[in-house]
Amino acid sequence: LRLLVGMCISAPSATIYAYLGEFTKTERRTMMISFASVAVGLSSISVGTLGWIFLSFNWRLNLLDVVEFRPWRLLLILYSLPGAIGAAWMVFLPESPKFYLSQGRDDKALAVLQRMFLENHRKCTVEDFVVKRITPEVDAEEAKAKPKGFLAVMGSMWQQTVPLLRRPNLLYFVVCCALQFGMFFVSAGMGLWYPEIVNRITSANQSVPATICEVLQGVHSSDEDFVAYVEKECDDRMTQDVFVYVIVLGSIYTFLYLAM
C-alpha cells in the first residue's frame, strides 16, 4: 500500500515545480522553486508543533458508542486540511499554457497568458497585451490525428523517455534520479518511521548501551507479545523528545533548501 501511495504522489510532487516555473519569470524561476521547496521543511515543523500541542491532551469522546474520538484523530484531520485547501485552490488555477500548446489549442494558451497579464497589471486591459497570436507547437490537424487511449499514452511516454536514456542526457538523468532517491528515502521513507523509532527509543529507559535494533526488539520480543499488548490497550502516548527531534529535522530541511 505504501508503494502504491508513493507511485501516486510521485507525479504531482514533480509536476508542481514545472507548473510553478511556467508561471514565473525566467530570472526569478530558480528562486521561486527554492521557496516552494521550503514547504517540505516548514511542513515538518508544523507537523511536530501541532503534534506536540494536541497529543499532550488526554481526553476521550465517544461518538454514538461506536468510535472513540481521541486527540490523534483530531490531529489527522488538521494534517489533512492543507492538502484539502490546496486541492480546492487548484480548481481555480489556470491550466498550463504549455499543455494547451502541446494539444494544438493555442487559443486556450493565449487566453491563459492574457489572464496572467491582467492579474499582474490591474490597470491594463486585454488590448494592452502585445501578444496577439502564439505559434502552435504542433499542427492542429496533427494534434487531432494523434491516437487516443491507454496504449497511445504509454507510447507517448516512451517517446519522451527515450531521449533521457541517451547521451548527453543520460549522465544528468542518473544524477537526478540518485539525488531524488536519496532525498525521498530520507524525508519520506525513513521520515515516515522516524517519530515511531524515536518514541520507542526514548520510552525504553535503557540503562545499558544498546543499538536501535536491540531497543526496538526489546519493546516487544515476539509477535505474540505485540498482539497481546495491542488487545490489552493501545498506548497512543508520545514522548516530548519526538516532537523536538521532528521540529529540529524540519528546521534543517528548511535551512538546506534555502542554502541550495
PDB file of C-alpha atoms in Angstrom:
ATOM      1  CA  LEU A   1       0.000   0.000   0.000  1.00  0.00           C
ATOM      2  CA  ARG A   2       2.849   2.360   0.838  1.00  0.00           C
ATOM      3  CA  LEU A   3       4.430   1.626  -2.570  1.00  0.00           C
ATOM      4  CA  LEU A   4       1.155   2.436  -4.360  1.00  0.00           C
ATOM      5  CA  VAL A   5       0.822   5.701  -2.436  1.00  0.00           C
ATOM      6  CA  GLY A   6       4.365   6.647  -3.406  1.00  0.00           C
ATOM      7  CA  MET A   7       3.667   5.913  -7.070  1.00  0.00           C
ATOM      8  CA  CYS A   8       0.507   8.047  -6.978  1.00  0.00           C
ATOM      9  CA  ILE A   9       2.153  11.092  -5.381  1.00  0.00           C
ATOM     10  CA  SER A  10       5.424  10.932  -7.327  1.00  0.00           C
ATOM     11  CA  ALA A  11       3.973  12.592 -10.430  1.00  0.00           C
ATOM     12  CA  PRO A  12       2.175  15.502  -8.683  1.00  0.00           C
ATOM     13  CA  SER A  13       5.174  16.181  -6.440  1.00  0.00           C
ATOM     14  CA  ALA A  14       7.361  16.744  -9.513  1.00  0.00           C
ATOM     15  CA  THR A  15       4.758  18.359 -11.774  1.00  0.00           C
ATOM     16  CA  ILE A  16       4.052  21.177  -9.345  1.00  0.00           C
ATOM     17  CA  TYR A  17       7.570  22.560  -9.802  1.00  0.00           C
ATOM     18  CA  ALA A  18       7.218  22.578 -13.588  1.00  0.00           C
ATOM     19  CA  TYR A  19       3.818  24.256 -13.234  1.00  0.00           C
ATOM     20  CA  LEU A  20       5.200  26.897 -10.873  1.00  0.00           C
ATOM     21  CA  GLY A  21       8.191  27.552 -13.107  1.00  0.00           C
ATOM     22  CA  GLU A  22       5.943  28.066 -16.114  1.00  0.00           C
ATOM     23  CA  PHE A  23       4.165  30.956 -14.393  1.00  0.00           C
ATOM     24  CA  THR A  24       7.375  32.614 -13.167  1.00  0.00           C
ATOM     25  CA  LYS A  25       9.779  34.951 -14.939  1.00  0.00           C
ATOM     26  CA  THR A  26      12.998  33.301 -16.099  1.00  0.00           C
ATOM     27  CA  GLU A  27      15.258  35.358 -13.825  1.00  0.00           C
ATOM     28  CA  ARG A  28      13.125  34.526 -10.764  1.00  0.00           C
ATOM     29  CA  ARG A  29      12.283  30.918 -11.589  1.00  0.00           C
ATOM     30  CA  THR A  30      15.102  29.317  -9.585  1.00  0.00           C
ATOM     31  CA  MET A  31      14.349  31.459  -6.547  1.00  0.00           C
ATOM     32  CA  MET A  32      10.617  30.686  -6.606  1.00  0.00           C
ATOM     33  CA  ILE A  33      11.178  26.931  -6.929  1.00  0.00           C
ATOM     34  CA  SER A  34      13.608  27.080  -3.996  1.00  0.00           C
ATOM     35  CA  PHE A  35      10.992  28.895  -1.921  1.00  0.00           C
ATOM     36  CA  ALA A  36       8.416  26.280  -2.883  1.00  0.00           C
ATOM     37  CA  SER A  37      10.788  23.532  -1.748  1.00  0.00           C
ATOM     38  CA  VAL A  38      10.984  25.175   1.668  1.00  0.00           C
ATOM     39  CA  ALA A  39       7.397  23.991   2.194  1.00  0.00           C
ATOM     40  CA  VAL A  40       8.791  20.495   2.844  1.00  0.00           C
ATOM     41  CA  GLY A  41      10.775  21.732   5.829  1.00  0.00           C
ATOM     42  CA  LEU A  42       8.001  24.011   7.057  1.00  0.00           C
ATOM     43  CA  SER A  43       5.535  21.129   6.914  1.00  0.00           C
ATOM     44  CA  SER A  44       7.807  19.056   9.165  1.00  0.00           C
ATOM     45  CA  ILE A  45       7.972  21.928  11.631  1.00  0.00           C
ATOM     46  CA  SER A  46       4.192  22.373  11.616  1.00  0.00           C
ATOM     47  CA  VAL A  47       3.613  18.616  11.978  1.00  0.00           C
ATOM     48  CA  GLY A  48       5.873  18.453  15.018  1.00  0.00           C
ATOM     49  CA  THR A  49       4.404  21.601  16.569  1.00  0.00           C
ATOM     50  CA  LEU A  50       0.762  20.551  16.133  1.00  0.00           C
ATOM     51  CA  GLY A  51       1.561  17.056  17.369  1.00  0.00           C
ATOM     52  CA  TRP A  52       3.253  18.461  20.460  1.00  0.00           C
ATOM     53  CA  ILE A  53       0.196  20.607  21.220  1.00  0.00           C
ATOM     54  CA  PHE A  54      -2.644  18.158  20.595  1.00  0.00           C
ATOM     55  CA  LEU A  55      -1.056  14.872  21.653  1.00  0.00           C
ATOM     56  CA  SER A  56      -0.326  16.355  25.069  1.00  0.00           C
ATOM     57  CA  PHE A  57      -4.077  16.182  25.776  1.00  0.00           C
ATOM     58  CA  ASN A  58      -5.691  13.033  27.131  1.00  0.00           C
ATOM     59  CA  TRP A  59      -9.423  13.469  26.537  1.00  0.00           C
ATOM     60  CA  ARG A  60     -11.825  10.893  25.120  1.00  0.00           C
ATOM     61  CA  LEU A  61     -15.104  11.476  23.301  1.00  0.00           C
ATOM     62  CA  ASN A  62     -17.428   8.585  22.498  1.00  0.00           C
ATOM     63  CA  LEU A  63     -19.366   9.122  19.272  1.00  0.00           C
ATOM     64  CA  LEU A  64     -22.561   7.040  19.304  1.00  0.00           C
ATOM     65  CA  ASP A  65     -20.676   4.401  21.305  1.00  0.00           C
ATOM     66  CA  VAL A  66     -19.015   3.339  18.047  1.00  0.00           C
ATOM     67  CA  VAL A  67     -15.915   5.494  17.659  1.00  0.00           C
ATOM     68  CA  GLU A  68     -13.749   6.850  20.430  1.00  0.00           C
ATOM     69  CA  PHE A  69     -12.573  10.279  19.314  1.00  0.00           C
ATOM     70  CA  ARG A  70      -9.089  10.904  20.661  1.00  0.00           C
ATOM     71  CA  PRO A  71      -6.633  13.808  20.144  1.00  0.00           C
ATOM     72  CA  TRP A  72      -4.729  11.869  17.481  1.00  0.00           C
ATOM     73  CA  ARG A  73      -7.894  11.630  15.350  1.00  0.00           C
ATOM     74  CA  LEU A  74      -8.318  15.398  15.526  1.00  0.00           C
ATOM     75  CA  LEU A  75      -4.647  15.759  14.644  1.00  0.00           C
ATOM     76  CA  LEU A  76      -5.111  13.678  11.485  1.00  0.00           C
ATOM     77  CA  ILE A  77      -7.945  15.983  10.415  1.00  0.00           C
ATOM     78  CA  LEU A  78      -5.749  19.037  10.955  1.00  0.00           C
ATOM     79  CA  TYR A  79      -2.929  17.424   8.980  1.00  0.00           C
ATOM     80  CA  SER A  80      -5.331  16.833   6.074  1.00  0.00           C
ATOM     81  CA  LEU A  81      -6.610  20.422   5.928  1.00  0.00           C
ATOM     82  CA  PRO A  82      -3.665  21.951   3.968  1.00  0.00           C
ATOM     83  CA  GLY A  83      -3.969  19.268   1.292  1.00  0.00           C
ATOM     84  CA  ALA A  84      -7.734  19.756   1.055  1.00  0.00           C
ATOM     85  CA  ILE A  85      -7.337  23.535   0.805  1.00  0.00           C
ATOM     86  CA  GLY A  86      -4.650  23.133  -1.861  1.00  0.00           C
ATOM     87  CA  ALA A  87      -6.837  20.747  -3.871  1.00  0.00           C
ATOM     88  CA  ALA A  88      -9.748  23.208  -3.744  1.00  0.00           C
ATOM     89  CA  TRP A  89      -7.437  26.051  -4.751  1.00  0.00           C
ATOM     90  CA  MET A  90      -6.190  24.129  -7.786  1.00  0.00           C
ATOM     91  CA  VAL A  91      -9.722  24.221  -9.210  1.00  0.00           C
ATOM     92  CA  PHE A  92      -9.434  27.995  -9.676  1.00  0.00           C
ATOM     93  CA  LEU A  93      -5.913  27.990 -11.134  1.00  0.00           C
ATOM     94  CA  PRO A  94      -5.450  28.069 -14.925  1.00  0.00           C
ATOM     95  CA  GLU A  95      -4.284  25.145 -16.998  1.00  0.00           C
ATOM     96  CA  SER A  96      -0.691  25.053 -18.178  1.00  0.00           C
ATOM     97  CA  PRO A  97      -0.229  27.037 -21.431  1.00  0.00           C
ATOM     98  CA  LYS A  98       2.494  24.561 -22.392  1.00  0.00           C
ATOM     99  CA  PHE A  99      -0.029  21.744 -22.163  1.00  0.00           C
ATOM    100  CA  TYR A 100      -2.517  23.622 -24.325  1.00  0.00           C
ATOM    101  CA  LEU A 101       0.168  24.218 -26.960  1.00  0.00           C
ATOM    102  CA  SER A 102       1.119  20.538 -26.980  1.00  0.00           C
ATOM    103  CA  GLN A 103      -2.521  19.745 -27.711  1.00  0.00           C
ATOM    104  CA  GLY A 104      -2.741  22.280 -30.535  1.00  0.00           C
ATOM    105  CA  ARG A 105      -5.091  24.545 -28.545  1.00  0.00           C
ATOM    106  CA  ASP A 106      -3.155  27.771 -28.977  1.00  0.00           C
ATOM    107  CA  ASP A 107      -6.267  29.905 -28.396  1.00  0.00           C
ATOM    108  CA  LYS A 108      -6.617  28.463 -24.887  1.00  0.00           C
ATOM    109  CA  ALA A 109      -2.917  29.066 -24.201  1.00  0.00           C
ATOM    110  CA  LEU A 110      -3.271  32.690 -25.309  1.00  0.00           C
ATOM    111  CA  ALA A 111      -6.271  33.127 -23.000  1.00  0.00           C
ATOM    112  CA  VAL A 112      -4.216  31.906 -20.031  1.00  0.00           C
ATOM    113  CA  LEU A 113      -1.384  34.308 -20.877  1.00  0.00           C
ATOM    114  CA  GLN A 114      -3.888  37.157 -21.132  1.00  0.00           C
ATOM    115  CA  ARG A 115      -5.244  36.253 -17.703  1.00  0.00           C
ATOM    116  CA  MET A 116      -1.727  36.290 -16.264  1.00  0.00           C
ATOM    117  CA  PHE A 117      -1.125  39.709 -17.817  1.00  0.00           C
ATOM    118  CA  LEU A 118      -4.339  41.186 -16.418  1.00  0.00           C
ATOM    119  CA  GLU A 119      -3.677  39.842 -12.922  1.00  0.00           C
ATOM    120  CA  ASN A 120      -0.144  41.280 -12.935  1.00  0.00           C
ATOM    121  CA  HIS A 121      -1.258  44.610 -14.433  1.00  0.00           C
ATOM    122  CA  ARG A 122      -4.527  45.545 -12.777  1.00  0.00           C
ATOM    123  CA  LYS A 123      -4.926  48.834 -14.634  1.00  0.00           C
ATOM    124  CA  CYS A 124      -4.437  47.350 -18.106  1.00  0.00           C
ATOM    125  CA  THR A 125      -6.909  45.759 -20.494  1.00  0.00           C
ATOM    126  CA  VAL A 126      -6.698  42.869 -22.933  1.00  0.00           C
ATOM    127  CA  GLU A 127      -5.940  45.338 -25.739  1.00  0.00           C
ATOM    128  CA  ASP A 128      -2.732  46.331 -23.934  1.00  0.00           C
ATOM    129  CA  PHE A 129      -1.375  42.785 -24.169  1.00  0.00           C
ATOM    130  CA  VAL A 130       1.144  42.895 -27.005  1.00  0.00           C
ATOM    131  CA  VAL A 131       0.982  39.165 -27.807  1.00  0.00           C
ATOM    132  CA  LYS A 132      -1.868  38.588 -30.232  1.00  0.00           C
ATOM    133  CA  ARG A 133      -1.028  35.135 -31.529  1.00  0.00           C
ATOM    134  CA  ILE A 134       1.008  32.115 -30.411  1.00  0.00           C
ATOM    135  CA  THR A 135       2.772  29.838 -32.850  1.00  0.00           C
ATOM    136  CA  PRO A 136       1.489  26.328 -32.107  1.00  0.00           C
ATOM    137  CA  GLU A 137       3.994  23.602 -31.252  1.00  0.00           C
ATOM    138  CA  VAL A 138       2.068  21.063 -33.304  1.00  0.00           C
ATOM    139  CA  ASP A 139      -0.206  21.432 -36.275  1.00  0.00           C
ATOM    140  CA  ALA A 140      -3.910  21.392 -35.407  1.00  0.00           C
ATOM    141  CA  GLU A 141      -4.606  18.549 -37.802  1.00  0.00           C
ATOM    142  CA  GLU A 142      -1.659  16.607 -36.405  1.00  0.00           C
ATOM    143  CA  ALA A 143      -2.963  17.076 -32.855  1.00  0.00           C
ATOM    144  CA  LYS A 144      -6.403  15.786 -33.847  1.00  0.00           C
ATOM    145  CA  ALA A 145      -4.871  12.836 -35.676  1.00  0.00           C
ATOM    146  CA  LYS A 146      -2.987  11.649 -32.600  1.00  0.00           C
ATOM    147  CA  PRO A 147      -4.227   8.247 -31.435  1.00  0.00           C
ATOM    148  CA  LYS A 148      -6.162   8.196 -28.197  1.00  0.00           C
ATOM    149  CA  GLY A 149      -6.372   5.646 -25.425  1.00  0.00           C
ATOM    150  CA  PHE A 150      -4.106   3.923 -22.927  1.00  0.00           C
ATOM    151  CA  LEU A 151      -1.663   2.485 -25.481  1.00  0.00           C
ATOM    152  CA  ALA A 152      -1.279   5.875 -27.128  1.00  0.00           C
ATOM    153  CA  VAL A 153      -0.477   7.491 -23.789  1.00  0.00           C
ATOM    154  CA  MET A 154       2.090   4.811 -22.971  1.00  0.00           C
ATOM    155  CA  GLY A 155       3.654   5.214 -26.417  1.00  0.00           C
ATOM    156  CA  SER A 156       3.889   8.968 -25.937  1.00  0.00           C
ATOM    157  CA  MET A 157       5.525   8.465 -22.526  1.00  0.00           C
ATOM    158  CA  TRP A 158       8.063   6.094 -24.072  1.00  0.00           C
ATOM    159  CA  GLN A 159       8.935   8.543 -26.855  1.00  0.00           C
ATOM    160  CA  GLN A 160       9.537  11.288 -24.297  1.00  0.00           C
ATOM    161  CA  THR A 161      11.578   8.999 -22.029  1.00  0.00           C
ATOM    162  CA  VAL A 162      13.972   7.563 -24.631  1.00  0.00           C
ATOM    163  CA  PRO A 163      15.960  10.829 -25.072  1.00  0.00           C
ATOM    164  CA  LEU A 164      16.757  10.755 -21.338  1.00  0.00           C
ATOM    165  CA  LEU A 165      18.491   7.400 -21.779  1.00  0.00           C
ATOM    166  CA  ARG A 166      20.847   8.693 -24.456  1.00  0.00           C
ATOM    167  CA  ARG A 167      23.889  10.926 -24.338  1.00  0.00           C
ATOM    168  CA  PRO A 168      24.341  13.663 -23.237  1.00  0.00           C
ATOM    169  CA  ASN A 169      21.200  13.448 -21.073  1.00  0.00           C
ATOM    170  CA  LEU A 170      21.948  10.025 -19.573  1.00  0.00           C
ATOM    171  CA  LEU A 171      24.516  11.233 -17.024  1.00  0.00           C
ATOM    172  CA  TYR A 172      22.325  14.093 -15.799  1.00  0.00           C
ATOM    173  CA  PHE A 173      19.322  11.771 -15.661  1.00  0.00           C
ATOM    174  CA  VAL A 174      21.177   9.252 -13.467  1.00  0.00           C
ATOM    175  CA  VAL A 175      22.449  12.002 -11.152  1.00  0.00           C
ATOM    176  CA  CYS A 176      18.954  13.467 -10.773  1.00  0.00           C
ATOM    177  CA  CYS A 177      17.486  10.022 -10.063  1.00  0.00           C
ATOM    178  CA  ALA A 178      20.142   9.352  -7.405  1.00  0.00           C
ATOM    179  CA  LEU A 179      19.505  12.713  -5.747  1.00  0.00           C
ATOM    180  CA  GLN A 180      15.729  12.244  -5.830  1.00  0.00           C
ATOM    181  CA  PHE A 181      16.019   8.721  -4.453  1.00  0.00           C
ATOM    182  CA  GLY A 182      18.235   9.837  -1.591  1.00  0.00           C
ATOM    183  CA  MET A 183      16.054  12.830  -0.772  1.00  0.00           C
ATOM    184  CA  PHE A 184      12.764  10.925  -0.735  1.00  0.00           C
ATOM    185  CA  PHE A 185      14.320   7.928   1.032  1.00  0.00           C
ATOM    186  CA  VAL A 186      15.432  10.151   3.898  1.00  0.00           C
ATOM    187  CA  SER A 187      12.499  12.586   4.051  1.00  0.00           C
ATOM    188  CA  ALA A 188       9.566  10.396   3.003  1.00  0.00           C
ATOM    189  CA  GLY A 189      10.923   6.894   3.640  1.00  0.00           C
ATOM    190  CA  MET A 190      12.829   6.994   6.910  1.00  0.00           C
ATOM    191  CA  GLY A 191      10.963  10.143   7.877  1.00  0.00           C
ATOM    192  CA  LEU A 192       7.724   8.182   7.990  1.00  0.00           C
ATOM    193  CA  TRP A 193       9.046   5.872  10.729  1.00  0.00           C
ATOM    194  CA  TYR A 194      11.394   8.338  12.398  1.00  0.00           C
ATOM    195  CA  PRO A 195       8.897   9.553  15.062  1.00  0.00           C
ATOM    196  CA  GLU A 196       7.954   5.965  15.978  1.00  0.00           C
ATOM    197  CA  ILE A 197      11.604   4.905  16.242  1.00  0.00           C
ATOM    198  CA  VAL A 198      12.474   7.902  18.414  1.00  0.00           C
ATOM    199  CA  ASN A 199       9.396   7.327  20.584  1.00  0.00           C
ATOM    200  CA  ARG A 200      10.378   3.708  21.248  1.00  0.00           C
ATOM    201  CA  ILE A 201      13.992   4.601  21.959  1.00  0.00           C
ATOM    202  CA  THR A 202      13.112   7.408  24.374  1.00  0.00           C
ATOM    203  CA  SER A 203      10.457   5.248  26.065  1.00  0.00           C
ATOM    204  CA  ALA A 204      12.709   2.212  26.509  1.00  0.00           C
ATOM    205  CA  ASN A 205      14.611   3.640  29.510  1.00  0.00           C
ATOM    206  CA  GLN A 206      17.636   1.519  28.700  1.00  0.00           C
ATOM    207  CA  SER A 207      20.218   1.633  31.495  1.00  0.00           C
ATOM    208  CA  VAL A 208      22.892  -0.009  29.339  1.00  0.00           C
ATOM    209  CA  PRO A 209      24.076   0.920  25.829  1.00  0.00           C
ATOM    210  CA  ALA A 210      22.092  -0.751  23.048  1.00  0.00           C
ATOM    211  CA  THR A 211      21.674  -0.476  19.301  1.00  0.00           C
ATOM    212  CA  ILE A 212      18.467   0.739  17.646  1.00  0.00           C
ATOM    213  CA  CYS A 213      17.539  -2.806  16.611  1.00  0.00           C
ATOM    214  CA  GLU A 214      18.077  -4.091  20.157  1.00  0.00           C
ATOM    215  CA  VAL A 215      15.865  -1.362  21.604  1.00  0.00           C
ATOM    216  CA  LEU A 216      13.074  -1.941  19.073  1.00  0.00           C
ATOM    217  CA  GLN A 217      13.180  -5.698  19.570  1.00  0.00           C
ATOM    218  CA  GLY A 218      13.234  -5.300  23.323  1.00  0.00           C
ATOM    219  CA  VAL A 219       9.905  -3.476  23.394  1.00  0.00           C
ATOM    220  CA  HIS A 220       8.025  -6.497  22.041  1.00  0.00           C
ATOM    221  CA  SER A 221      10.193  -9.573  21.863  1.00  0.00           C
ATOM    222  CA  SER A 222       7.726 -11.538  19.735  1.00  0.00           C
ATOM    223  CA  ASP A 223       4.637 -11.103  17.583  1.00  0.00           C
ATOM    224  CA  GLU A 224       2.518 -12.746  20.287  1.00  0.00           C
ATOM    225  CA  ASP A 225       3.650 -10.163  22.827  1.00  0.00           C
ATOM    226  CA  PHE A 226       2.794  -7.343  20.428  1.00  0.00           C
ATOM    227  CA  VAL A 227      -0.701  -8.712  19.689  1.00  0.00           C
ATOM    228  CA  ALA A 228      -1.380  -9.211  23.396  1.00  0.00           C
ATOM    229  CA  TYR A 229      -0.191  -5.660  24.075  1.00  0.00           C
ATOM    230  CA  VAL A 230      -2.463  -4.136  21.423  1.00  0.00           C
ATOM    231  CA  GLU A 231      -5.501  -6.163  22.506  1.00  0.00           C
ATOM    232  CA  LYS A 232      -4.971  -5.103  26.113  1.00  0.00           C
ATOM    233  CA  GLU A 233      -4.602  -1.377  25.474  1.00  0.00           C
ATOM    234  CA  CYS A 234      -3.390   0.777  22.594  1.00  0.00           C
ATOM    235  CA  ASP A 235      -0.917   3.276  24.020  1.00  0.00           C
ATOM    236  CA  ASP A 236      -1.010   6.410  21.858  1.00  0.00           C
ATOM    237  CA  ARG A 237       1.242   8.488  24.088  1.00  0.00           C
ATOM    238  CA  MET A 238       4.326  10.170  22.646  1.00  0.00           C
ATOM    239  CA  THR A 239       7.338  11.499  24.491  1.00  0.00           C
ATOM    240  CA  GLN A 240       8.191  15.180  24.060  1.00  0.00           C
ATOM    241  CA  ASP A 241      11.601  14.316  22.627  1.00  0.00           C
ATOM    242  CA  VAL A 242       9.887  13.016  19.482  1.00  0.00           C
ATOM    243  CA  PHE A 243       8.389  16.408  18.653  1.00  0.00           C
ATOM    244  CA  VAL A 244      11.632  18.222  19.418  1.00  0.00           C
ATOM    245  CA  TYR A 245      13.557  15.980  17.011  1.00  0.00           C
ATOM    246  CA  VAL A 246      10.920  16.366  14.278  1.00  0.00           C
ATOM    247  CA  ILE A 247      10.944  20.164  14.608  1.00  0.00           C
ATOM    248  CA  VAL A 248      14.756  20.229  14.523  1.00  0.00           C
ATOM    249  CA  LEU A 249      14.755  17.970  11.462  1.00  0.00           C
ATOM    250  CA  GLY A 250      12.254  20.252   9.712  1.00  0.00           C
ATOM    251  CA  SER A 251      14.406  23.269  10.556  1.00  0.00           C
ATOM    252  CA  ILE A 252      17.422  21.546   8.991  1.00  0.00           C
ATOM    253  CA  TYR A 253      15.378  20.782   5.859  1.00  0.00           C
ATOM    254  CA  THR A 254      14.304  24.417   5.617  1.00  0.00           C
ATOM    255  CA  PHE A 255      17.865  25.714   6.012  1.00  0.00           C
ATOM    256  CA  LEU A 256      19.286  23.310   3.425  1.00  0.00           C
ATOM    257  CA  TYR A 257      16.572  24.118   0.871  1.00  0.00           C
ATOM    258  CA  LEU A 258      17.238  27.840   1.291  1.00  0.00           C
ATOM    259  CA  ALA A 259      21.000  27.290   1.102  1.00  0.00           C
ATOM    260  CA  MET A 260      20.686  25.301  -2.107  1.00  0.00           C
TER     261      MET A 260
END
